[in-house]
Tab-separated table of C-alpha atoms in Angstrom:
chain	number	residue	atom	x	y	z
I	19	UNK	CA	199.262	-34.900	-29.931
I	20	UNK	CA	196.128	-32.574	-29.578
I	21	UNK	CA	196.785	-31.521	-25.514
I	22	UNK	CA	194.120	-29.295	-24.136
I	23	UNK	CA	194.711	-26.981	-20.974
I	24	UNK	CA	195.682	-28.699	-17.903
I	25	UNK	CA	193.657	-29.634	-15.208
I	26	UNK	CA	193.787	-29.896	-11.605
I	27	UNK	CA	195.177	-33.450	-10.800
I	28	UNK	CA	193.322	-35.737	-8.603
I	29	UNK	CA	194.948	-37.909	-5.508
I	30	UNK	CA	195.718	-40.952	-6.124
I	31	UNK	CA	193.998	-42.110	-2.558
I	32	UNK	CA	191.362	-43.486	-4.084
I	33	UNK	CA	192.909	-44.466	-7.451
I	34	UNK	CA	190.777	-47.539	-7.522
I	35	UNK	CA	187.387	-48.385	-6.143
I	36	UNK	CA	187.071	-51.201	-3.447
I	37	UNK	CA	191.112	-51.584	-3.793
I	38	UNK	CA	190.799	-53.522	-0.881
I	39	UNK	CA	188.381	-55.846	-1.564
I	40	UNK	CA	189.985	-56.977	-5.092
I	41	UNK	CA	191.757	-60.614	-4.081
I	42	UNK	CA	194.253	-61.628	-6.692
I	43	UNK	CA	193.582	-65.587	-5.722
I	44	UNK	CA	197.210	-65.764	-3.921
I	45	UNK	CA	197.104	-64.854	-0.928
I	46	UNK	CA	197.577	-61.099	-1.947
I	47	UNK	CA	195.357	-58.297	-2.133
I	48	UNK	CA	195.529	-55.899	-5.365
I	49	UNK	CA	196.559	-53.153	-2.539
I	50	UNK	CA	199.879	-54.615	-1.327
I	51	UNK	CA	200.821	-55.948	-5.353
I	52	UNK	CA	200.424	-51.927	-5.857
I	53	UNK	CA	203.297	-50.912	-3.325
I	54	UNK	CA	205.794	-53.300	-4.807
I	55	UNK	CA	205.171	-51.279	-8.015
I	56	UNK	CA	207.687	-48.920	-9.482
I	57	UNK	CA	206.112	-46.008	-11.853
I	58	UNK	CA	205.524	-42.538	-11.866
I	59	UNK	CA	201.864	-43.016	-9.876
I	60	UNK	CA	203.521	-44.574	-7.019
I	61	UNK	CA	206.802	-41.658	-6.664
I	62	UNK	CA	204.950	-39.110	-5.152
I	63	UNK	CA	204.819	-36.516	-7.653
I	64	UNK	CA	201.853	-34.967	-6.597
I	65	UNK	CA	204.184	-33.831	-3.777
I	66	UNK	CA	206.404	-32.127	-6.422
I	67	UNK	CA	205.953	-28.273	-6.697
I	68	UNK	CA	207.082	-26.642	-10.230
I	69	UNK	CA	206.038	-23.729	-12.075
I	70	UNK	CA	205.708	-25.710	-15.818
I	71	UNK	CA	202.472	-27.026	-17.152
I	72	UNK	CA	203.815	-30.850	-17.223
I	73	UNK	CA	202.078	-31.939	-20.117
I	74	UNK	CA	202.699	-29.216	-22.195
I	75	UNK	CA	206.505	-29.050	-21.352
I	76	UNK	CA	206.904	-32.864	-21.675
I	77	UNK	CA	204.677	-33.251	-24.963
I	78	UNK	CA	206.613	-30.005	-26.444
I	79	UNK	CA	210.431	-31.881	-26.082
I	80	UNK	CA	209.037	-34.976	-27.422
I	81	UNK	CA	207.396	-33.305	-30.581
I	82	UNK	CA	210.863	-32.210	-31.141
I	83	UNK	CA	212.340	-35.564	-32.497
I	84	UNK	CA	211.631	-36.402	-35.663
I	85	UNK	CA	210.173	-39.775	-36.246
I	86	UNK	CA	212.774	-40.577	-39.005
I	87	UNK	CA	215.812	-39.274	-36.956
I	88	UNK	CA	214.710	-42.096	-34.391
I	89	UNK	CA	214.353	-44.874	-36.808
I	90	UNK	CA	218.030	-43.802	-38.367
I	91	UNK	CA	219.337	-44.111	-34.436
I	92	UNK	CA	220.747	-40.473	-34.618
I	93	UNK	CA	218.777	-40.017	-31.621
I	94	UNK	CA	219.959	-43.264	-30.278
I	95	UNK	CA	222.031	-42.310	-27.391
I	96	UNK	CA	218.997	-40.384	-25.528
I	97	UNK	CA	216.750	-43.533	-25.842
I	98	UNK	CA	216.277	-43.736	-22.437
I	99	UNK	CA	215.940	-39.832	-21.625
I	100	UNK	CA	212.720	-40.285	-24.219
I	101	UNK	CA	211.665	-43.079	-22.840
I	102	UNK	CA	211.281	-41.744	-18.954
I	103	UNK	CA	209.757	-38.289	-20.694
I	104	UNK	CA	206.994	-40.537	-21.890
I	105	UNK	CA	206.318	-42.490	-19.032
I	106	UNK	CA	205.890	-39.315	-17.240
I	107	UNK	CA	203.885	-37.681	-19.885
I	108	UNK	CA	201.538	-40.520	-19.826
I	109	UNK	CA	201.125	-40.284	-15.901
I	110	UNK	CA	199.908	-36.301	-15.775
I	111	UNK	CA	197.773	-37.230	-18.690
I	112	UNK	CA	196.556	-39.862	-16.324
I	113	UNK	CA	195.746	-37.790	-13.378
I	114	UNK	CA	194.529	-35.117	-16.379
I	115	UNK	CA	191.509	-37.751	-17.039
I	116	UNK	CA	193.186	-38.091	-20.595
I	117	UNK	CA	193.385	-41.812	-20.199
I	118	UNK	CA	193.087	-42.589	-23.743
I	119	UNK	CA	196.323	-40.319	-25.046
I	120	UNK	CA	198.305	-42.012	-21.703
I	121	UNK	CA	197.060	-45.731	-23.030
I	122	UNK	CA	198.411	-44.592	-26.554
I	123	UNK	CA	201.717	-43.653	-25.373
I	124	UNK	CA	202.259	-46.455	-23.618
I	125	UNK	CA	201.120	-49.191	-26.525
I	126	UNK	CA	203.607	-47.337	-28.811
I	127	UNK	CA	206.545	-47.407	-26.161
I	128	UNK	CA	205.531	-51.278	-26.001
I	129	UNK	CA	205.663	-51.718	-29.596
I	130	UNK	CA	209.093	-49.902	-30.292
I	131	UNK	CA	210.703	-48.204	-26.902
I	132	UNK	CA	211.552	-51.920	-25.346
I	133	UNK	CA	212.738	-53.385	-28.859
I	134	UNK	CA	215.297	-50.711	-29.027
I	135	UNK	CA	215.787	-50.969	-25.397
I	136	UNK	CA	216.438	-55.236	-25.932
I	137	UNK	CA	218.959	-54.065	-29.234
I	138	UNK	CA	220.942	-51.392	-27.341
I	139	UNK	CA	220.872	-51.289	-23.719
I	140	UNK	CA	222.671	-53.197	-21.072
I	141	UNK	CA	220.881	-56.484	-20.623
I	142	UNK	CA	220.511	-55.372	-16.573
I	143	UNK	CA	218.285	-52.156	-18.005
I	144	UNK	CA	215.389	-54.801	-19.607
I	145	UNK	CA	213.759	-55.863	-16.341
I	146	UNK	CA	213.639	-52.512	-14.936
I	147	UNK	CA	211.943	-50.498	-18.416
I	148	UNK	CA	209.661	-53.512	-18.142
I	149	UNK	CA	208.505	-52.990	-14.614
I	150	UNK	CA	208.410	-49.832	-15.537
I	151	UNK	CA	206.186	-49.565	-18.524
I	152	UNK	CA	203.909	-52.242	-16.629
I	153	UNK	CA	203.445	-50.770	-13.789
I	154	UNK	CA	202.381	-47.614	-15.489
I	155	UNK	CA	200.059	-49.279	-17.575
I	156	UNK	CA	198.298	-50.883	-14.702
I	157	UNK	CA	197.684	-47.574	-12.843
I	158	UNK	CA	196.615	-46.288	-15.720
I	159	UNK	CA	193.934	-49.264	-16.158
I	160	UNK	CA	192.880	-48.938	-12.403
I	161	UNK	CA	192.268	-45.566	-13.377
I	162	UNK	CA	189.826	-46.489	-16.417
I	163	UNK	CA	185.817	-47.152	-16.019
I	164	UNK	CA	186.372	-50.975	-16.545
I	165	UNK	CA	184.925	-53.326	-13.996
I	166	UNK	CA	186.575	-54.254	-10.970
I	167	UNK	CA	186.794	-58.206	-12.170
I	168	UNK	CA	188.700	-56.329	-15.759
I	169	UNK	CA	190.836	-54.674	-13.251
I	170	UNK	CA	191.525	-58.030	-11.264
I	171	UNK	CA	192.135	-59.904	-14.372
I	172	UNK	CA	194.289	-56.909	-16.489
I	173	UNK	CA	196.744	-56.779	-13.262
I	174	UNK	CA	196.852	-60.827	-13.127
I	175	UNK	CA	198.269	-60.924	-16.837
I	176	UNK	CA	200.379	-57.327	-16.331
I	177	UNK	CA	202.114	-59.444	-13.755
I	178	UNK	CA	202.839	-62.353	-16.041
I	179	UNK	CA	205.280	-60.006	-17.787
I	180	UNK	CA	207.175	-57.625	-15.232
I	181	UNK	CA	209.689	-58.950	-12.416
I	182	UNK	CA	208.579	-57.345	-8.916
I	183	UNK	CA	210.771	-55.127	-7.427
I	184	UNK	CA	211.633	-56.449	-4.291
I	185	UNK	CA	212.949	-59.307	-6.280
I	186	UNK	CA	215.283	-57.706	-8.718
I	187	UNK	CA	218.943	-58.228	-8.187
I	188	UNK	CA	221.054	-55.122	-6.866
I	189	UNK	CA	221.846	-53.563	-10.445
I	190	UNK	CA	218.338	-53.984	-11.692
I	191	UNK	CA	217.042	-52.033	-8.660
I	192	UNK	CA	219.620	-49.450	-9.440
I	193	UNK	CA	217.974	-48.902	-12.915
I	194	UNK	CA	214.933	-48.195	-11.043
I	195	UNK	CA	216.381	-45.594	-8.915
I	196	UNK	CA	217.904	-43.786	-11.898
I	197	UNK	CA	214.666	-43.567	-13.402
I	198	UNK	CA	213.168	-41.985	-10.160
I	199	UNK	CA	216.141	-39.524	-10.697
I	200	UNK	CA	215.421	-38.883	-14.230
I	201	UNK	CA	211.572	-38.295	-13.528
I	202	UNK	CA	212.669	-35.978	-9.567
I	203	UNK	CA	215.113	-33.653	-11.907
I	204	UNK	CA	211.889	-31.948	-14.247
I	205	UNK	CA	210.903	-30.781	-10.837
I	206	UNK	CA	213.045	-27.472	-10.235
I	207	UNK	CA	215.241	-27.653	-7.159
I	208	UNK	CA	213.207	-29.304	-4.632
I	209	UNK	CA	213.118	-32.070	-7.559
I	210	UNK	CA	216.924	-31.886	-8.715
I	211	UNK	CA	217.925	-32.736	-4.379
I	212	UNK	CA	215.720	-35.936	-4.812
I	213	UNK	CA	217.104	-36.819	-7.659
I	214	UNK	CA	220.337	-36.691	-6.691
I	215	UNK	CA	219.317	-38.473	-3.651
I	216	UNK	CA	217.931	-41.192	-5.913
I	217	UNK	CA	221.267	-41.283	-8.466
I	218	UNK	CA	223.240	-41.278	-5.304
I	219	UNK	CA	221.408	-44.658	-4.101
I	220	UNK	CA	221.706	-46.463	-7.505
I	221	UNK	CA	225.355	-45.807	-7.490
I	222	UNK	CA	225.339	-47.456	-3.738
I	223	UNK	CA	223.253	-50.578	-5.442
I	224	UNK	CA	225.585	-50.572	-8.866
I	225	UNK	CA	229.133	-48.753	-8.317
I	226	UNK	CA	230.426	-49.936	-11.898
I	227	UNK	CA	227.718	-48.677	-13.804
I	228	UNK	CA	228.965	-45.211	-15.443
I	229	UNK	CA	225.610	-43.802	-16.281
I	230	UNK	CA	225.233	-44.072	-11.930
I	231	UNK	CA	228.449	-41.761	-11.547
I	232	UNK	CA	227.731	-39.228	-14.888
I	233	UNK	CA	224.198	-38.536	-13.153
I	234	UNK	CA	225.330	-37.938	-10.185
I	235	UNK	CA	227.890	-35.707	-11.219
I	236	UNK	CA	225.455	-33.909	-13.820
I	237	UNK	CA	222.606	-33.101	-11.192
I	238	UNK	CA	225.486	-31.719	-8.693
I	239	UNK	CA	226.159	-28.908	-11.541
I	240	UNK	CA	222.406	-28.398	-12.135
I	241	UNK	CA	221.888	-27.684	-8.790
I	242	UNK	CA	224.912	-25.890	-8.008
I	243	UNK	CA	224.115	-23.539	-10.837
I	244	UNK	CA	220.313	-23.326	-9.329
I	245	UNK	CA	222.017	-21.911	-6.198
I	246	UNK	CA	224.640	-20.074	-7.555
I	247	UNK	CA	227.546	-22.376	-5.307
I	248	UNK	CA	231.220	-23.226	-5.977
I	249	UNK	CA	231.576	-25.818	-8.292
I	250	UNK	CA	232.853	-28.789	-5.862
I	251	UNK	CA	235.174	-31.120	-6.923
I	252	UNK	CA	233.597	-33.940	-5.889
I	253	UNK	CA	231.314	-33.074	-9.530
I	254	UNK	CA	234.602	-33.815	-11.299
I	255	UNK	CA	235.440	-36.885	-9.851
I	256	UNK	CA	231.537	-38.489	-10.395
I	257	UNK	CA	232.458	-37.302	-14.683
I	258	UNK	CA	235.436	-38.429	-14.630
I	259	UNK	CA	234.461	-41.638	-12.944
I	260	UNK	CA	231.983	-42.272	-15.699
I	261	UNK	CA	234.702	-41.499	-18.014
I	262	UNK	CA	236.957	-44.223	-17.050
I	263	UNK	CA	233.989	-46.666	-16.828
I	264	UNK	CA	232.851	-46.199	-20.178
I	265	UNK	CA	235.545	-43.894	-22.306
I	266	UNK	CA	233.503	-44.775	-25.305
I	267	UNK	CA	230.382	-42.765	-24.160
I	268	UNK	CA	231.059	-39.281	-25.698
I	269	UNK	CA	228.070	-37.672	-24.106
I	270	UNK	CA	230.653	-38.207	-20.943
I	271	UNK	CA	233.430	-36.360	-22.385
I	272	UNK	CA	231.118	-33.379	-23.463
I	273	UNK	CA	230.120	-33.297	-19.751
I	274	UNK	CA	233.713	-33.670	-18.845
I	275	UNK	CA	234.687	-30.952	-20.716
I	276	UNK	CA	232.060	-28.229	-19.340
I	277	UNK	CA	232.743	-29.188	-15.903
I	278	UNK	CA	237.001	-28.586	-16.559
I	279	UNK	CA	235.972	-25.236	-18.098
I	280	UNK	CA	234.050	-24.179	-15.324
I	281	UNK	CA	236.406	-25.234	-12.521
I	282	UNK	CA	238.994	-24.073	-14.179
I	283	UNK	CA	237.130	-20.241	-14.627
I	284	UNK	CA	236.736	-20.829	-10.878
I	285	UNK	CA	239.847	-20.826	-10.480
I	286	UNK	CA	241.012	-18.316	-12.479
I	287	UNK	CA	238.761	-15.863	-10.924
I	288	UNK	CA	239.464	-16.692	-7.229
I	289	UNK	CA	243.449	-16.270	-8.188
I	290	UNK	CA	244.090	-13.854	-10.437
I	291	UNK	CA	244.346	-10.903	-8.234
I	292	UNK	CA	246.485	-13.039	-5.896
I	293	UNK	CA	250.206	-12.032	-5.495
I	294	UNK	CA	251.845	-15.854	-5.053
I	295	UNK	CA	255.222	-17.375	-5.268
I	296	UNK	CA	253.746	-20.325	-7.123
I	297	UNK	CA	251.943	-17.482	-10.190
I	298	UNK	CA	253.916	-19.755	-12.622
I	299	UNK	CA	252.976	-22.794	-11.552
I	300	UNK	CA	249.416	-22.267	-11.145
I	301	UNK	CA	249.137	-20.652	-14.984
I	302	UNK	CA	250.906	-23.405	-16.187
I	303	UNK	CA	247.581	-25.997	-14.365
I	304	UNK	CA	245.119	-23.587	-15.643
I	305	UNK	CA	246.559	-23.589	-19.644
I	306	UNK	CA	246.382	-27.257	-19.045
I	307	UNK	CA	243.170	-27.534	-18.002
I	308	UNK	CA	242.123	-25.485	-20.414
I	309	UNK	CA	243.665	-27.271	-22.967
I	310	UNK	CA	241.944	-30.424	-22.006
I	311	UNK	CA	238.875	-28.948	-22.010
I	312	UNK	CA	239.409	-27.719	-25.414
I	313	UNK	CA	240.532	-30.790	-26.720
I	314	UNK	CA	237.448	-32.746	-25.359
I	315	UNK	CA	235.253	-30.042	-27.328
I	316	UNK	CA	237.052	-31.092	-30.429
I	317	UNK	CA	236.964	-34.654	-30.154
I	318	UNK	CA	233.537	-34.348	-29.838
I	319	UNK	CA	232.510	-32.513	-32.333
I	320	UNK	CA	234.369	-34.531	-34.416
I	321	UNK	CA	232.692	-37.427	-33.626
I	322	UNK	CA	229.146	-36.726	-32.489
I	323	UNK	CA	228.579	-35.009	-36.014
I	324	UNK	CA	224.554	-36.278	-36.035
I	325	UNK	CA	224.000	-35.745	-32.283
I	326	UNK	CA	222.469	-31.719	-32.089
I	327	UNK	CA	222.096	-31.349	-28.443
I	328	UNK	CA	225.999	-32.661	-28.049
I	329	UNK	CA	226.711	-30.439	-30.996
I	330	UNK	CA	224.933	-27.592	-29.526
I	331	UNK	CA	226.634	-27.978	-25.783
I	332	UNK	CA	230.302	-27.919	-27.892
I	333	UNK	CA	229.727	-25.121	-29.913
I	334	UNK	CA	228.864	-23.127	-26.891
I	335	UNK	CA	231.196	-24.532	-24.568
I	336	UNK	CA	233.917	-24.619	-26.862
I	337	UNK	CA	233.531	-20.841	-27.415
I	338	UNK	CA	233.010	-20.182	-23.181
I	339	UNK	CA	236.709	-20.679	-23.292
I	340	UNK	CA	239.311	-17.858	-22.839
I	341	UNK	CA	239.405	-16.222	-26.598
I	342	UNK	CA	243.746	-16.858	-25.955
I	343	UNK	CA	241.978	-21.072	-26.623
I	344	UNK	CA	238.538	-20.309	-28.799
I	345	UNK	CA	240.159	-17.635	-31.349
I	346	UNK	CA	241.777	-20.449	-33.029
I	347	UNK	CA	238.994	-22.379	-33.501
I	348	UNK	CA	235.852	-20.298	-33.430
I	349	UNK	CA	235.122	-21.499	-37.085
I	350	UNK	CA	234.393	-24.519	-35.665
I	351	UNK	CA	232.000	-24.430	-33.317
I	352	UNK	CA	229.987	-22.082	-35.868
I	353	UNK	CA	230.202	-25.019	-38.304
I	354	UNK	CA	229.046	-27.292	-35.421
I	355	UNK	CA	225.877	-24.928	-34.746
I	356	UNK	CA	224.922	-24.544	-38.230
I	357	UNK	CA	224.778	-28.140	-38.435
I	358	UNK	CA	223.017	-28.392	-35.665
I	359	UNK	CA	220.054	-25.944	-37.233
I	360	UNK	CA	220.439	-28.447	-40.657
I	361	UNK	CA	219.863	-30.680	-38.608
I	362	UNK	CA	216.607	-29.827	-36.490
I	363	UNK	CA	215.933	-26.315	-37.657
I	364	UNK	CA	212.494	-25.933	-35.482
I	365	UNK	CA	214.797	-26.646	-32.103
I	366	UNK	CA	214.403	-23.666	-29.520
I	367	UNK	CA	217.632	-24.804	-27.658
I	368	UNK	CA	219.618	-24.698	-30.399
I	369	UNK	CA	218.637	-21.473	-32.054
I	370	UNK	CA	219.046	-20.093	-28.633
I	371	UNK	CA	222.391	-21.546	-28.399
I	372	UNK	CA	223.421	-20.416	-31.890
I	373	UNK	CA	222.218	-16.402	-31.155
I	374	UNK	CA	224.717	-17.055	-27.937
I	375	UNK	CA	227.340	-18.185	-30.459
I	376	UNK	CA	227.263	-15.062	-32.733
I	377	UNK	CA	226.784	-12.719	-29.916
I	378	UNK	CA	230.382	-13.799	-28.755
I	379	UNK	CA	231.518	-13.702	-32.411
I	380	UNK	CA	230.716	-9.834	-32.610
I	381	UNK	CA	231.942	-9.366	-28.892
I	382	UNK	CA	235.091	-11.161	-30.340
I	383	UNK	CA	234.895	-9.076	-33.553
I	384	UNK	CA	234.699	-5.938	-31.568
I	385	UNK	CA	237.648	-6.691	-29.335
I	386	UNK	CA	240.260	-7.516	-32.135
């Protein structure tokens, strides 16, 4: 997509002329069927600060999957990570005046986004991406030159199709919230503390979905690392949580396993200076956790052998680890890197990963 410089976004005030005098024939006025709307243009993001040119950042990480790694599913398990980056592309090039490039994005997440969504997602996801990508879609409309009877009548039939929000049941207004999440944490740290806000109330709504509990968990790290803080263990327990909900979910475990390496450096560093009748005991808990995280990298690896960003964050985890666990198994993580580049060799993050990789190989090298 051809994205020129970005402008200064409008308010979204007066997103529509004579909003109030547009009467939808039921009783209800266009302005209160807006506020029961869900999307991007009704979260506040003009509120947001951050330093990044949206569109450019946003466009950039999409132009990064290749169409035919999508239609082989290799890129399956971040469906819905592509699917909020889009929505929220297509709102800043929205309130950019770049209505026809939003309008395009959202008639191609129509045509293949929700038919993926229908074939692999929970069934309690559908209703939500539907609001979702309808909502959007109207704003986007009301936000066009059309006539204010095209408006009346585009909304009428938009409606036709999405479920309102303050009718969805519990878990379907959970999806919503983790959306708001997904959208709050491109926004630095004033972003990442909403969006943990907003995980935090779709795990209130929906306690047994997983995907509630690995957020949660995820943005606490994000934002402890923003801050430079303690790693709590309360971050654990939301991974680990997810874990045991859905022990199939790899992308879980890889999580899992960066959190237990971290803690467990914590650790180390806090103690090892301490003089303590228990020295034994508390070596033997760190080699174990340790151990667990290692293990975790090399399940992993083993079987995410197509995902690169998994890859990637196991390559450079795995070798993180005290050399006394990585030494061993070094070869590894270098053959999980370089498969990684095969794989998508125009992929900043992973070429950055992989120079972090052989720096610790010479460091490593050096030291022997």
């Amino acid at each position: 997509m051809n994205i020129p410089e970005e402008k200064v976004f409008s308010n979204l005030d007066n997103v529509v002329d004579e909003l109030e005098s547009i009467d939808l024939g039921d009783g209800n006025k266009l302005e209160d069927i807006l506020k029961d709307l869900e999307c991007p243009f009704t979260w506040n993001l003009d509120e947001m600060e951050t330093s990044r040119n949206m569109i450019h950042y946003l466009d950039s990480f999409l132009s990064l999957i290749p169409d035919d790694m999508v239609e082989e599913g290799i890129e399956e398990i971040f469906t819905t990570s592509c699917f909020i980056k889009n929505i929220t592309l297509s709102y800043f090039l929205t309130m950019n005046g770049q209505n026809v490039q939003a309008t395009e994005i959202i008639d191609n997440l129509k045509k293949t986004c929700c038919i993926r969504f229908e074939e692999t997602e929970s069934e309690k996801l559908i209703p939500a991406i539907r609001h979702v990508l309808s909502a959007t879609e109207i704003f986007i409309f009301l936000r066009s030159n059309k006539t204010i009877r095209e408006k009346q009548n585009f909304v009428e039939d938009a409606r036709l199709n999405m479920k309102s929000f303050s009718n969805m049941t519990n878990e379907e207004k959970a999806c919503i919230h983790g959306m708001k999440s997904s959208v709050f944490g491109f926004f630095g740290l004033g972003g990442n503390l909403k969006a943990l806000n907003e995980a935090k109330a779709a795990l209130g709504l929906d306690s047994q979905e997983a995907e509630w509990w690995f957020i949660s968990g995820k943005l606490m790290g994000r934002i402890r690392r923003i801050i430079k803080s303690d790693i709590d263990e309360e971050e654990i327990k939301m991974i680990e949580k997810a874990v045991e909900l859905d022990n199939e979910n790899l992308i879980y475990k890889v999580f899992l396993a960066d959190v237990i390496r971290e803690y467990t450096s914590a650790i180390f560093r806090k103690t090892k200076n301490q003089v303590d009748l228990n020295t034994y005991e508390l070596e033997k808990d760190i080699d174990n956790l340790y151990q667990k995280a290692l293990d975790l990298y090399l399940y992993c690896i083993e079987k995410l052998p197509s995902c690169i960003k998994s890859l990637s964050r196991c390559a450079i985890g795995l070798v993180k680890l005290p050399k006394k666990y990585s030494s061993k198994y070094f070869n590894i993580a270098e053959e999980a890197i370089i498969m990684s580049l095969e794989l998508h060799p125009n992929c900043p993050y992973v070429h950055h990963i992989a120079g972090m990789i052989y720096h610790k190989k010479r460091t490593f090298q050096v030291t022997e």
